[in-house]
Amino acid sequence: MPPDHDTIAAIATPVGQGGIGIVRISGPAALAMAGKIFSPRDSGVRFESHRLYLGHLIDPHSGNPVDEVLLSCMRAPHSYTCEDIVEINSHSGYRLLSKILEILLDQGARLARPGEFTLRAFLNNRIDLTQAEAVVDLINAKSETGLLVASRQISGAFKRQIEGLRQRTIDILAHAEVAIDFPEEESDRFSRQRGAEAILQDLITPVQELMAAHAERIWVDGIRTVIAGRVNAGKSSLLNRLLNEDRAIVTPVPGTTRDIIESDINVGGIPLKLMDTAGLRDVSDEVEKAGIQLTRQKMSEADLILLILDRSRPLDHDDFQIIQQARDKNAVVVINKIDLPPGLSAQDTSRISAAFPNACVVELSALTGEGIDVLKKKVAETIMGEGSDQSPSEAVPNLRHRRALDDALLAFQAAKQNTEQDAPMEIVALELKTGLDALGKITGETSTEQVLEAVFSQFCLGK
Ligand SMILES: Nc1nc2c(ncn2[C@@H]2O[C@H](COP(=O)(O)OP(=O)(O)OP(=O)(O)O)[C@@H](O)[C@H]2O)c(=O)[nH]1
Ligand SMILES: [Mg+2]
């Protein structure tokens, strides 16, 4: 995909009222456009790169000033996109920023698509695809550690690892190709045993290490944590208690919650995407049914389930069904309402332990808050394992990278096996090239237009 050469513009700050708003322009006509609509306070200004200028933004139709602004320009190639960039810092209000944008579109700028500024940085080779993706991660990061992961990736930590791996693949490939061209010298240059060892040590092991680090994406994305249980078990009460606010409606009426209520929280530094759900039971009400279906779907996608059971009454048919659905998942069992007289039978208690032999069981009261701190501790332990530290790996692949690593691993394993089994060197070389291509997809070296579209569509406007 070659870079476009038109000039693009977008509002780069969030919609709404605020102290400052920024409209951004990038492309060959950016400076000329700015010159036509900006009246600097000091005359004789020639826009120097990386300087701020005070003045008025003028509506060329009416000649009226629109706002007092600060204007900066970053001249190519020393800018975010490697093109000429102008940024207009104005006051912030939706109408005002839209007006500035309209004036620029009248001057011939095109409205930028989401992520298009970063796409240009990628297409102009200032950053690779992993660095572009890290920009989104930095904006969305759910924890301090997530920020660290994203900022390392922006600095190129992951890119360098993949480039290193690609270089080693090329080196081994070169040996294999010499062995194809000069088979009689094979033993000197690429003995089967040395070749297989090199593939294992230089390619397979580091790829596997990177794949293992994928689990650390939780720092960036948050852990999808679903609070599930029968109606009235106290799911919404628990959500509110964990958030320390009345986020969800709590009533004694069974079937109060119908939709998924989602909130981000940090538990012991671990980011959770907490979801309160509709209580599970057999119903005929269409709205509640739809809510229950959504609950089931969220449970199947969850990284962690907080399964709530009501200790003040015996388990019933609905409880058993939920236990059945959650028993193979990563779960923490929450026995709620310990402030009330107990109603669970001894048989119920042993059924719970039998269904979740390895899960933590925490007794608490969502009403009084007793036991909540223990729950937080157990959640953190369930996710991290006891005593493990929270320092992230140098590079943390996302799902897209992980899939490409899977492909690379398969190819390298096949290359190793073929080398050991005396297969023709041409086959080994072919497998190595497949692995090389798979690694190239991560950095964007060998990415298709669809991949780029999928990556950049996650961006917000103006980035
Ligand atoms: N005594 C006592 N009551 C609780 C506790 N937790 C929740 N309740 C009460 O149980 C009732 C139901 O609580 P909710 O939090 O709405 O329960 P839910 O699981 O979200 O219910 P649905 O949304 O209908 O599925 C309310 O009257 C709560 O005040 C608790 O720990 N102790
Ligand atoms: Mg509820």
Coordinates of C-alpha atoms in Angstrom, one line a residue, residues 164-320:
G164 CA 16.9 -10.5 15.3
L165 CA 14.9 -13.6 14.7
R166 CA 14.5 -12.8 11.0
Q167 CA 18.2 -12.2 10.7
R168 CA 19.0 -15.6 12.3
T169 CA 16.5 -17.3 10.0
I170 CA 18.2 -15.7 7.0
D171 CA 21.6 -16.8 8.3
I172 CA 20.5 -20.4 8.6
L173 CA 18.7 -20.2 5.3
A174 CA 21.9 -19.1 3.7
H175 CA 23.7 -22.2 5.0
A176 CA 20.9 -24.4 3.7
E177 CA 21.1 -22.7 0.3
V178 CA 24.8 -23.3 0.1
A179 CA 24.2 -26.9 0.9
I180 CA 21.7 -27.1 -2.0
D181 CA 24.2 -25.5 -4.4
F182 CA 27.2 -27.5 -3.2
P183 CA 25.8 -30.8 -1.9
E184 CA 29.3 -32.4 -1.7
E185 CA 30.4 -29.7 0.7
E186 CA 27.3 -30.2 2.9
S187 CA 29.1 -31.8 5.8
D188 CA 31.4 -28.7 6.1
R189 CA 28.9 -26.0 5.8
F190 CA 25.7 -27.3 7.1
S191 CA 25.9 -30.6 8.8
R192 CA 22.5 -32.0 9.5
Q193 CA 23.1 -32.1 13.2
R194 CA 24.5 -28.6 13.5
G195 CA 21.7 -27.3 11.3
A196 CA 18.9 -28.9 13.4
E197 CA 20.6 -27.6 16.6
A198 CA 20.8 -24.1 15.2
I199 CA 17.1 -24.1 14.2
L200 CA 16.2 -25.3 17.7
Q201 CA 18.3 -22.8 19.6
D202 CA 18.1 -19.8 17.4
L203 CA 14.5 -20.0 16.2
I204 CA 12.2 -22.5 17.9
T205 CA 13.2 -21.7 21.5
P206 CA 13.0 -17.9 21.2
V207 CA 9.7 -18.2 19.3
Q208 CA 8.3 -20.4 22.1
E209 CA 9.4 -17.9 24.7
L210 CA 7.7 -15.0 22.9
M211 CA 4.5 -17.1 22.6
A212 CA 4.5 -17.7 26.4
A213 CA 4.7 -14.0 27.0
H214 CA 1.4 -13.5 25.2
A215 CA -0.3 -14.4 28.5
E216 CA 1.0 -11.0 29.8
R217 CA -1.4 -9.1 27.5
I218 CA -3.7 -9.1 30.5
W219 CA -1.7 -6.0 31.7
V220 CA -2.8 -4.1 28.6
D221 CA -6.2 -5.6 27.9
G222 CA -7.5 -6.3 31.4
I223 CA -8.9 -9.7 32.6
R224 CA -12.5 -10.4 31.4
T225 CA -14.1 -11.2 34.7
V226 CA -17.7 -12.3 34.8
I227 CA -19.8 -12.2 37.9
A228 CA -22.3 -15.1 37.4
G229 CA -24.9 -16.8 39.6
R230 CA -28.6 -17.4 40.0
V231 CA -31.0 -14.5 40.4
N232 CA -30.8 -12.6 43.7
A233 CA -27.4 -14.3 44.7
G234 CA -26.0 -10.8 45.1
K235 CA -24.0 -10.3 41.8
S236 CA -24.9 -6.6 41.5
S237 CA -24.2 -6.0 45.2
L238 CA -20.8 -7.5 44.7
L239 CA -20.0 -5.4 41.7
N240 CA -21.0 -2.3 43.6
R241 CA -19.0 -3.3 46.7
L242 CA -15.9 -4.0 44.5
L243 CA -16.3 -0.6 42.8
N244 CA -17.2 1.2 45.9
E245 CA -20.1 2.9 44.2
D246 CA -23.7 2.2 43.3
R247 CA -23.1 1.2 39.7
A248 CA -25.8 -1.5 39.3
I249 CA -29.4 -1.5 40.5
V250 CA -29.9 -3.8 43.5
T251 CA -33.4 -4.9 44.5
P252 CA -34.9 -7.9 46.2
V253 CA -36.8 -8.6 43.0
P254 CA -35.3 -11.7 41.2
G255 CA -34.2 -10.8 37.7
T256 CA -33.3 -7.2 38.3
T257 CA -30.2 -7.1 36.1
R258 CA -30.9 -7.7 32.4
D259 CA -28.0 -6.2 30.5
I260 CA -24.2 -6.7 31.0
I261 CA -22.8 -3.9 33.2
E262 CA -19.1 -3.5 32.6
S263 CA -16.6 -1.6 34.7
D264 CA -12.8 -1.5 34.9
I265 CA -11.1 -2.0 38.3
N266 CA -7.7 -2.7 39.6
V267 CA -7.3 -5.5 42.1
G268 CA -3.9 -5.7 43.6
G269 CA -2.5 -3.9 40.6
I270 CA -4.2 -6.4 38.2
P271 CA -6.7 -4.8 35.8
L272 CA -10.1 -6.5 35.7
K273 CA -12.9 -5.8 33.2
L274 CA -15.6 -6.7 35.6
M275 CA -19.0 -7.7 34.2
D276 CA -22.2 -8.0 36.2
T277 CA -24.7 -10.2 34.4
A278 CA -28.4 -11.3 34.4
G279 CA -29.0 -14.0 36.9
L280 CA -29.4 -17.4 35.4
R281 CA -32.7 -19.2 35.7
D282 CA -35.4 -20.8 33.5
V283 CA -37.8 -18.0 32.4
S284 CA -40.3 -17.2 29.7
D285 CA -39.9 -13.4 29.7
E286 CA -38.2 -12.5 26.4
V287 CA -36.1 -9.6 27.8
E288 CA -34.7 -11.7 30.6
K289 CA -34.1 -14.6 28.3
A290 CA -32.0 -12.4 26.0
G291 CA -30.1 -11.2 29.1
I292 CA -29.4 -14.8 30.1
Q293 CA -28.2 -15.7 26.7
L294 CA -25.8 -12.8 26.9
T295 CA -24.6 -14.0 30.3
R296 CA -23.9 -17.5 28.9
Q297 CA -21.9 -16.0 26.0
K298 CA -19.8 -13.8 28.4
M299 CA -19.2 -16.8 30.6
S300 CA -17.8 -18.8 27.8
E301 CA -15.5 -15.9 26.7
A302 CA -14.4 -15.0 30.2
D303 CA -10.8 -15.3 31.5
L304 CA -12.2 -15.5 35.1
I305 CA -15.6 -16.2 36.6
L306 CA -16.7 -15.1 40.0
L307 CA -19.4 -17.6 40.7
I308 CA -21.7 -16.4 43.4
L309 CA -23.8 -18.7 45.5
D310 CA -26.2 -17.6 48.2
R311 CA -25.2 -19.2 51.6
S312 CA -28.6 -18.4 53.2
R313 CA -30.5 -21.0 51.2
P314 CA -30.0 -24.5 49.8
L315 CA -28.6 -24.9 46.3
D316 CA -31.3 -25.4 43.7
H317 CA -31.6 -26.5 40.1
D318 CA -30.4 -23.1 38.8
D319 CA -27.3 -23.2 40.9
F320 CA -26.4 -26.7 39.7

